[in-house]
C-alpha cells in the first residue's frame, strides 16, 4: 500500500461534503430539472394487465388535445435494434433484456405501452388518460409460493458441497430445519427516475439521466438506436438510487424515441407510482438446516434460497454463499433456485443478496444459540472461521473479533439475561439481539485523469457517480493527499460519459476502484511535474527520482533537503497545464485471498405487548472495512444502511394482488418506510483494520455493509423481548399479537 504524507493528508479526516453547499442552496440540478426553450414533456402510459397482448390503441382523443405533439406506441416507434445483444447492459441478468415498445406483448402489470408527448407534463398526463387500449388478457402467475415446484437452478456458480451433509445432519445432537420468508421491496429513492434528452442541431443527443452509470446508459442508447459516437450522458447529481439506477430504466429509451421521432428535446419523468413498475428486491423463501453438537459447534449446514424472477431474465444474486464462508463448518451444501413469473426482472438493492441471505442465516444462528443454551455472541465466536472455506483462502484482513468485542462493550451486551421476556421498561418488553454482517470487498477496472492547471488548481475526473454516498468528497480527499494539496485547491468531476472510464457506482466498490485510479493518476502527474522540473540544467531535482521527492503543502521538495522545494503552481506556470491518466484494476495478489468487510450489529427493541408495536430504541454497529477515507460520510452510509435494515425488518413490503398481478401499495402513503419517529439511537464504530492486499488505499467500502445483518438482529431482539419467533418479514403487529 502506498504511504502518503500523514502530516498534511486529508485521508481519514471527517471532511464536510464538498458538494454540500450546492445541494442545500438548490444549485445542484438533477435529471428532471435541466431546461431549455421548447422542451417537450412525455408521460408514460402503462399496462393495466399483467399478461396478454394489445389488440388496439385508439389515440384519436389524445391527439386532438391542443399541445399534444406525439402519441408513441409499438406501432409508430423509431427503428430499434433487432438483436438481444444490443439491449444488454453492464448489470444485465441472464436472458433477454426487455425491449420497450417493441411489440404488442404484455409481460407484466405496469409495462409501458405508450408515451404521450406534449408542451407541458400535466397536459401530457391528461392526454394519456384519454387513450383507449384494448387487450387480450391472460391469467397472470405472480405468486412465488404457488410456483415452487417449477423452480429451476439459478445461473451462476455456487460453491461445491463439502463433506457428508446428510450424514452429519442425521448424527447431530441438535438439528434445526427452518424456513424464512421475505417480501418484495422497492428502492423508493427520493428522486424518481427521469431522462432529459437535448436534441442538438447536428442530431447528436445530450442526455441528463438519473443513473448510477453514465457510460452504461450511453452504450445502451448507442447500441439500441444505432447512434454510435452521437450520445453523451450526464448525471452530476443523483437523489438516491440504492441500485435502482444500475440498469437503464425504460424512461430513457422512451425519451430518446420521442426526441428522434420529433427532432425535439424531450423529458420523460416517472411518477412515484411508476417507480414500482421496474426492478425491486425479489420475494424469497429460504430454507436452512443446521446440525450442531450439544455445545453449539456447527457440524452441518444447508441453505437453499428460492427467489422470483421474470419470464424473460434470470435475476441472480449472492444469497447463499455467505453461509459457506462466515462460520467454521465441515459439511455444507448451498442451493439457489428461481421461479419465473409474470413480473418485471428484480434488480440489485443495497447489499444485494447479502441483505437477504444474512437475514436467514443469522436468525438461524440465534435459534441455534437458544437451542444450545449458549449466548448468541459466544456461539458465533465458537464457530469463528479464520479462512473462507468456500474457496479455502485466508482473508486479506478480518477484524470481526474486534467488531464483536468493541460492539458488545459499547452496547453492554454482557448484561443481557439469557431468558426471553426477562427485561421490561414500564409496560413494554425489552429485547436485545445481535447479528454478524459480511460483504465482499470488490475492485472493478477504472480510470481517472488528473490535470494541474496553470493557476495551481488540480482537476481530477472519472465517469463515476455520486448517488449520495460522498463520492465527490472522498475523491477530492484522495487526490489532495496524493498531490500534497489543500482540498480547496482540488476539484473532482464525475457523471459525464466523456470522462475517463469508470464502472457502475455500486457494490461498495467506488472508493477501491475509482479511488485507486485517482491516486495512480496523481502519481503519474507527480512524475510529469518532476520531469518538467528536471529540464533546467541548474535544477536541484535534475539527478533525483520520484522516490527522492515528496509533495506537501502545494510544493515538491527533496526528502533529504526539505528546504529545497518548488511550488507546483510555479512549475505549470512555465510548462502550461500538465495532465496524466491512469487505470487501476484488481491486483493479481488479491486472487490468493478472500476479501470482505465485516460487521457486528447489536440491537435493542421495546415491544408493547398489548398493541404489538415495536420500537428499535438503540443500535450499535461495529464495522471493519479497512481504511476509512472519510469517517463522517462513512458514518452516514452506515446509519443509512441501519435505517433501511430497520425498514426491512419492520416496515417494507410491496403487496401484490395475484388475481390482477398488480402491486397495490405503489405509493409512499401505503408502502411503509421508516421515518424519523421510528429511529432511535444509532452508534457507529469503525474498528481499526489494516489491509495491504485489498487495494492501494487499503479501503474496502461501506455502502452495503451497514444494512447486512440488521433485520436479523431486530428479529432476534424481538424474540428475546417476547419469546415469539417470527420468521417472515416484515415483522408487523399482526404477526406478534
CSV table of C-alpha atoms in Angstrom, one decimal, residues 362-642:
chain,number,residue,atom,x,y,z
A,362,UNK,CA,-28.2,-15.0,11.3
A,363,UNK,CA,-31.8,-15.7,12.5
A,364,UNK,CA,-31.0,-19.4,12.3
A,365,UNK,CA,-27.8,-18.9,14.3
A,366,UNK,CA,-29.9,-17.1,17.0
A,367,UNK,CA,-32.3,-20.1,17.1
A,368,UNK,CA,-29.3,-22.4,17.4
A,369,UNK,CA,-28.0,-20.4,20.3
A,370,UNK,CA,-31.3,-20.7,22.1
A,371,UNK,CA,-31.4,-24.5,21.4
A,372,UNK,CA,-27.9,-25.0,22.7
A,373,UNK,CA,-28.5,-22.7,25.7
A,374,UNK,CA,-25.5,-20.5,24.8
A,375,UNK,CA,-25.2,-16.8,24.4
A,376,UNK,CA,-25.6,-15.7,20.7
A,377,UNK,CA,-22.3,-13.9,20.7
A,378,UNK,CA,-20.4,-16.8,22.2
A,379,UNK,CA,-22.0,-19.1,19.6
A,380,UNK,CA,-20.5,-17.0,16.8
A,381,UNK,CA,-17.1,-16.9,18.5
A,382,UNK,CA,-17.2,-20.7,18.9
A,383,UNK,CA,-17.8,-21.1,15.2
A,384,UNK,CA,-15.5,-18.3,14.1
A,385,UNK,CA,-13.9,-19.0,10.7
A,386,UNK,CA,-10.3,-18.0,10.2
A,387,UNK,CA,-10.4,-18.8,6.4
A,388,UNK,CA,-13.0,-18.6,3.7
A,389,UNK,CA,-14.0,-22.2,3.4
A,390,UNK,CA,-15.8,-21.8,0.2
A,391,UNK,CA,-12.5,-21.2,-1.6
A,392,UNK,CA,-10.1,-22.4,1.2
A,393,UNK,CA,-8.4,-19.0,1.2
A,394,UNK,CA,-7.2,-16.8,4.0
A,395,UNK,CA,-8.8,-13.3,4.4
A,396,UNK,CA,-6.7,-10.4,3.4
A,397,UNK,CA,-7.8,-8.9,6.7
A,398,UNK,CA,-10.6,-9.8,9.1
A,399,UNK,CA,-11.2,-7.8,12.3
A,400,UNK,CA,-14.5,-9.4,13.0
A,401,UNK,CA,-13.4,-10.5,16.5
A,402,UNK,CA,-12.7,-6.8,17.2
A,403,UNK,CA,-16.1,-5.9,15.9
A,404,UNK,CA,-17.7,-8.3,18.3
A,405,UNK,CA,-15.7,-7.1,21.2
A,406,UNK,CA,-16.0,-3.4,20.7
A,407,UNK,CA,-19.7,-3.5,19.7
A,408,UNK,CA,-20.6,-5.7,22.6
A,409,UNK,CA,-18.7,-3.5,25.1
A,410,UNK,CA,-20.3,-0.3,23.8
A,411,UNK,CA,-23.8,-1.9,23.8
A,412,UNK,CA,-23.4,-3.5,27.2
A,413,UNK,CA,-24.1,-7.0,25.9
A,414,UNK,CA,-22.6,-8.7,28.9
A,415,UNK,CA,-25.6,-7.6,30.9
A,416,UNK,CA,-28.1,-9.5,28.7
A,417,UNK,CA,-30.2,-12.0,30.6
A,418,UNK,CA,-30.5,-15.2,28.5
A,419,UNK,CA,-34.2,-15.9,29.1
A,420,UNK,CA,-36.7,-14.2,26.8
A,421,UNK,CA,-39.2,-11.8,28.5
A,422,UNK,CA,-36.6,-11.0,31.2
A,423,UNK,CA,-36.4,-7.3,30.6
A,424,UNK,CA,-39.1,-4.7,31.0
A,425,UNK,CA,-39.4,-0.9,30.8
A,426,UNK,CA,-42.8,0.1,32.2
A,427,UNK,CA,-45.5,-1.7,30.2
A,428,UNK,CA,-43.1,-2.6,27.4
A,429,UNK,CA,-41.0,-5.7,26.9
A,430,UNK,CA,-37.3,-5.1,26.1
A,431,UNK,CA,-35.2,-7.4,24.0
A,432,UNK,CA,-31.6,-7.5,22.8
A,433,UNK,CA,-30.4,-9.2,19.6
A,434,UNK,CA,-27.2,-9.3,17.6
A,435,UNK,CA,-26.0,-10.5,14.2
A,436,UNK,CA,-22.9,-10.7,12.0
A,437,UNK,CA,-22.6,-8.9,8.7
A,438,UNK,CA,-20.3,-9.6,5.7
A,439,UNK,CA,-19.9,-8.1,2.3
A,440,UNK,CA,-17.3,-8.7,-0.5
A,441,UNK,CA,-14.6,-6.1,-1.0
A,442,UNK,CA,-14.8,-5.5,-4.7
A,443,UNK,CA,-12.5,-3.7,-7.1
A,444,UNK,CA,-13.5,-3.1,-10.7
A,445,UNK,CA,-11.4,-1.7,-13.6
A,446,UNK,CA,-11.5,2.1,-13.5
A,447,UNK,CA,-9.6,5.1,-14.9
A,448,UNK,CA,-9.1,8.7,-13.9
A,449,UNK,CA,-7.4,11.8,-15.4
A,450,UNK,CA,-5.6,14.4,-13.3
A,451,UNK,CA,-4.7,17.9,-14.6
A,452,UNK,CA,-2.8,20.6,-12.8
A,453,UNK,CA,-3.9,23.9,-14.2
A,454,UNK,CA,-1.6,26.9,-14.7
A,455,UNK,CA,-3.1,28.5,-11.6
A,456,UNK,CA,-2.1,25.6,-9.5
A,457,UNK,CA,-5.6,24.1,-9.2
A,458,UNK,CA,-5.9,20.3,-9.6
A,459,UNK,CA,-8.8,19.0,-11.6
A,460,UNK,CA,-9.4,15.2,-11.5
A,461,UNK,CA,-12.2,13.4,-13.4
A,462,UNK,CA,-13.7,10.0,-13.8
A,463,UNK,CA,-17.1,9.0,-15.2
A,464,UNK,CA,-18.3,7.6,-11.9
A,465,UNK,CA,-21.4,8.7,-10.0
A,466,UNK,CA,-22.3,10.2,-6.6
A,467,UNK,CA,-25.7,8.7,-5.5
A,468,UNK,CA,-25.4,10.5,-2.2
A,469,UNK,CA,-22.5,8.4,-0.9
A,470,UNK,CA,-20.0,11.3,-0.9
A,471,UNK,CA,-18.0,10.4,-4.0
A,472,UNK,CA,-17.2,14.0,-4.8
A,473,UNK,CA,-15.8,14.4,-1.3
A,474,UNK,CA,-13.7,11.3,-0.9
A,475,UNK,CA,-12.2,11.5,-4.4
A,476,UNK,CA,-11.2,15.1,-3.6
A,477,UNK,CA,-9.5,13.9,-0.4
A,478,UNK,CA,-7.7,11.1,-2.2
A,479,UNK,CA,-6.4,13.4,-4.9
A,480,UNK,CA,-5.4,16.1,-2.4
A,481,UNK,CA,-3.5,13.6,-0.4
A,482,UNK,CA,-1.7,12.2,-3.4
A,483,UNK,CA,-0.6,15.6,-4.7
A,484,UNK,CA,0.0,17.2,-1.3
A,485,UNK,CA,-2.5,20.0,-2.0
A,486,UNK,CA,-5.2,21.5,0.3
A,487,UNK,CA,-8.6,20.2,-0.6
A,488,UNK,CA,-9.9,23.7,-1.6
A,489,UNK,CA,-7.4,23.6,-4.5
A,490,UNK,CA,-8.8,20.3,-5.8
A,491,UNK,CA,-11.9,19.8,-8.0
A,492,UNK,CA,-13.3,16.3,-8.8
A,493,UNK,CA,-15.6,15.9,-11.8
A,494,UNK,CA,-17.9,13.0,-12.4
A,495,UNK,CA,-21.2,12.0,-14.0
A,496,UNK,CA,-20.1,12.7,-17.6
A,497,UNK,CA,-19.7,9.9,-20.2
A,498,UNK,CA,-16.9,11.8,-21.8
A,499,UNK,CA,-14.7,11.4,-18.7
A,500,UNK,CA,-12.3,8.5,-18.1
A,501,UNK,CA,-13.8,5.0,-17.9
A,502,UNK,CA,-15.5,4.0,-14.7
A,503,UNK,CA,-17.6,1.1,-13.5
A,504,UNK,CA,-21.1,1.3,-12.3
A,505,UNK,CA,-21.4,3.0,-8.9
A,506,UNK,CA,-22.5,0.1,-6.8
A,507,UNK,CA,-21.3,-2.8,-4.7
A,508,UNK,CA,-19.3,-0.6,-2.3
A,509,UNK,CA,-16.6,-0.6,-5.0
A,510,UNK,CA,-16.3,3.0,-5.9
A,511,UNK,CA,-13.6,4.1,-3.5
A,512,UNK,CA,-11.5,1.0,-4.1
A,513,UNK,CA,-11.9,1.2,-7.9
A,514,UNK,CA,-12.1,4.8,-8.9
A,515,UNK,CA,-10.2,6.0,-5.8
A,516,UNK,CA,-7.3,3.8,-6.7
A,517,UNK,CA,-7.3,5.1,-10.3
A,518,UNK,CA,-7.4,8.7,-8.9
A,519,UNK,CA,-4.4,8.0,-6.7
A,520,UNK,CA,-2.5,6.4,-9.6
A,521,UNK,CA,-3.3,9.3,-12.0
A,522,UNK,CA,-2.0,11.7,-9.4
A,523,UNK,CA,1.2,9.7,-9.0
A,524,UNK,CA,1.7,9.8,-12.8
A,525,UNK,CA,1.1,13.5,-12.7
A,526,UNK,CA,3.8,13.8,-10.0
A,527,UNK,CA,6.2,12.1,-12.4
A,528,UNK,CA,5.3,14.6,-15.1
A,529,UNK,CA,6.0,17.5,-12.7
A,530,UNK,CA,9.3,16.1,-11.8
A,531,UNK,CA,10.2,15.6,-15.5
A,532,UNK,CA,9.5,19.3,-16.2
A,533,UNK,CA,11.4,20.4,-13.1
A,534,UNK,CA,14.4,18.4,-14.3
A,535,UNK,CA,14.6,20.1,-17.7
A,536,UNK,CA,16.5,23.0,-16.3
A,537,UNK,CA,20.3,22.1,-16.1
A,538,UNK,CA,20.6,24.0,-12.8
A,539,UNK,CA,17.6,22.3,-11.2
A,540,UNK,CA,18.3,20.8,-7.8
A,541,UNK,CA,15.9,18.0,-9.0
A,542,UNK,CA,17.9,17.0,-12.1
A,543,UNK,CA,19.5,13.9,-10.6
A,544,UNK,CA,16.8,12.5,-8.4
A,545,UNK,CA,13.9,10.1,-8.9
A,546,UNK,CA,10.3,10.2,-7.8
A,547,UNK,CA,11.2,8.2,-4.7
A,548,UNK,CA,13.5,11.1,-3.6
A,549,UNK,CA,10.9,13.8,-3.6
A,550,UNK,CA,7.7,14.4,-1.7
A,551,UNK,CA,4.6,16.6,-2.4
A,552,UNK,CA,3.5,18.6,0.7
A,553,UNK,CA,1.6,21.9,1.1
A,554,UNK,CA,1.5,22.5,-2.7
A,555,UNK,CA,5.2,22.1,-3.1
A,556,UNK,CA,7.6,19.5,-4.4
A,557,UNK,CA,10.6,19.1,-2.2
A,558,UNK,CA,13.6,16.9,-1.7
A,559,UNK,CA,13.1,14.4,1.1
A,560,UNK,CA,16.8,14.7,2.2
A,561,UNK,CA,16.8,18.5,1.9
A,562,UNK,CA,13.2,19.8,2.7
A,563,UNK,CA,14.4,23.4,2.3
A,564,UNK,CA,15.0,22.6,-1.4
A,565,UNK,CA,11.5,22.9,-2.9
A,566,UNK,CA,9.4,24.5,-5.6
A,567,UNK,CA,5.7,25.4,-5.8
A,568,UNK,CA,3.7,23.1,-8.1
A,569,UNK,CA,2.0,26.3,-9.4
A,570,UNK,CA,5.4,27.7,-10.4
A,571,UNK,CA,6.1,24.6,-12.5
A,572,UNK,CA,2.9,24.7,-14.5
A,573,UNK,CA,3.2,28.5,-15.0
A,574,UNK,CA,6.2,27.7,-17.1
A,575,UNK,CA,5.1,24.5,-18.7
A,576,UNK,CA,1.4,25.1,-19.0
A,577,UNK,CA,-1.2,22.7,-17.8
A,578,UNK,CA,0.1,19.2,-17.1
A,579,UNK,CA,-2.1,16.1,-17.1
A,580,UNK,CA,-1.9,12.4,-16.7
A,581,UNK,CA,-4.3,9.5,-16.9
A,582,UNK,CA,-4.1,6.1,-15.2
A,583,UNK,CA,-6.1,3.0,-14.8
A,584,UNK,CA,-6.5,0.5,-11.9
A,585,UNK,CA,-7.8,-3.0,-11.8
A,586,UNK,CA,-7.7,-5.8,-9.3
A,587,UNK,CA,-4.2,-6.7,-8.4
A,588,UNK,CA,-3.2,-10.3,-9.1
A,589,UNK,CA,-2.1,-10.7,-5.4
A,590,UNK,CA,-5.8,-10.4,-4.5
A,591,UNK,CA,-6.5,-13.8,-6.1
A,592,UNK,CA,-4.9,-15.7,-3.2
A,593,UNK,CA,-7.1,-14.1,-0.6
A,594,UNK,CA,-10.8,-13.8,0.4
A,595,UNK,CA,-11.6,-10.1,0.6
A,596,UNK,CA,-14.5,-8.9,2.7
A,597,UNK,CA,-15.9,-6.3,5.0
A,598,UNK,CA,-17.3,-7.5,8.3
A,599,UNK,CA,-19.6,-6.1,11.0
A,600,UNK,CA,-21.3,-6.9,14.2
A,601,UNK,CA,-24.8,-5.3,14.9
A,602,UNK,CA,-26.3,-5.1,18.3
A,603,UNK,CA,-30.0,-4.0,18.7
A,604,UNK,CA,-32.4,-3.1,21.5
A,605,UNK,CA,-36.1,-3.2,20.9
A,606,UNK,CA,-39.1,-2.3,23.1
A,607,UNK,CA,-42.4,-4.1,22.4
A,608,UNK,CA,-45.8,-3.0,23.6
A,609,UNK,CA,-47.3,-6.4,24.5
A,610,UNK,CA,-50.9,-5.0,24.3
A,611,UNK,CA,-50.5,-3.3,20.9
A,612,UNK,CA,-47.8,-5.4,19.2
A,613,UNK,CA,-45.8,-2.2,18.3
A,614,UNK,CA,-42.1,-2.4,18.1
A,615,UNK,CA,-39.6,0.4,18.7
A,616,UNK,CA,-35.9,0.0,17.8
A,617,UNK,CA,-34.5,2.1,20.6
A,618,UNK,CA,-30.8,1.5,20.2
A,619,UNK,CA,-28.4,0.1,17.6
A,620,UNK,CA,-24.6,-0.3,17.8
A,621,UNK,CA,-22.9,-1.2,14.5
A,622,UNK,CA,-19.2,-2.1,14.6
A,623,UNK,CA,-17.6,-2.1,11.1
A,624,UNK,CA,-14.3,-3.5,9.9
A,625,UNK,CA,-13.8,-2.0,6.4
A,626,UNK,CA,-10.1,-1.3,6.1
A,627,UNK,CA,-9.0,2.3,5.8
A,628,UNK,CA,-11.9,4.8,6.3
A,629,UNK,CA,-11.2,7.7,3.9
A,630,UNK,CA,-13.8,10.0,5.5
A,631,UNK,CA,-15.4,8.9,8.8
A,632,UNK,CA,-18.1,11.5,8.5
A,633,UNK,CA,-19.5,10.4,5.2
A,634,UNK,CA,-18.8,6.7,6.0
A,635,UNK,CA,-20.8,7.1,9.2
A,636,UNK,CA,-23.7,8.5,7.2
A,637,UNK,CA,-23.5,5.5,5.0
A,638,UNK,CA,-23.7,3.0,7.9
A,639,UNK,CA,-26.5,5.0,9.6
A,640,UNK,CA,-28.5,4.9,6.3
A,641,UNK,CA,-28.0,1.2,6.0
A,642,UNK,CA,-29.1,0.6,9.6
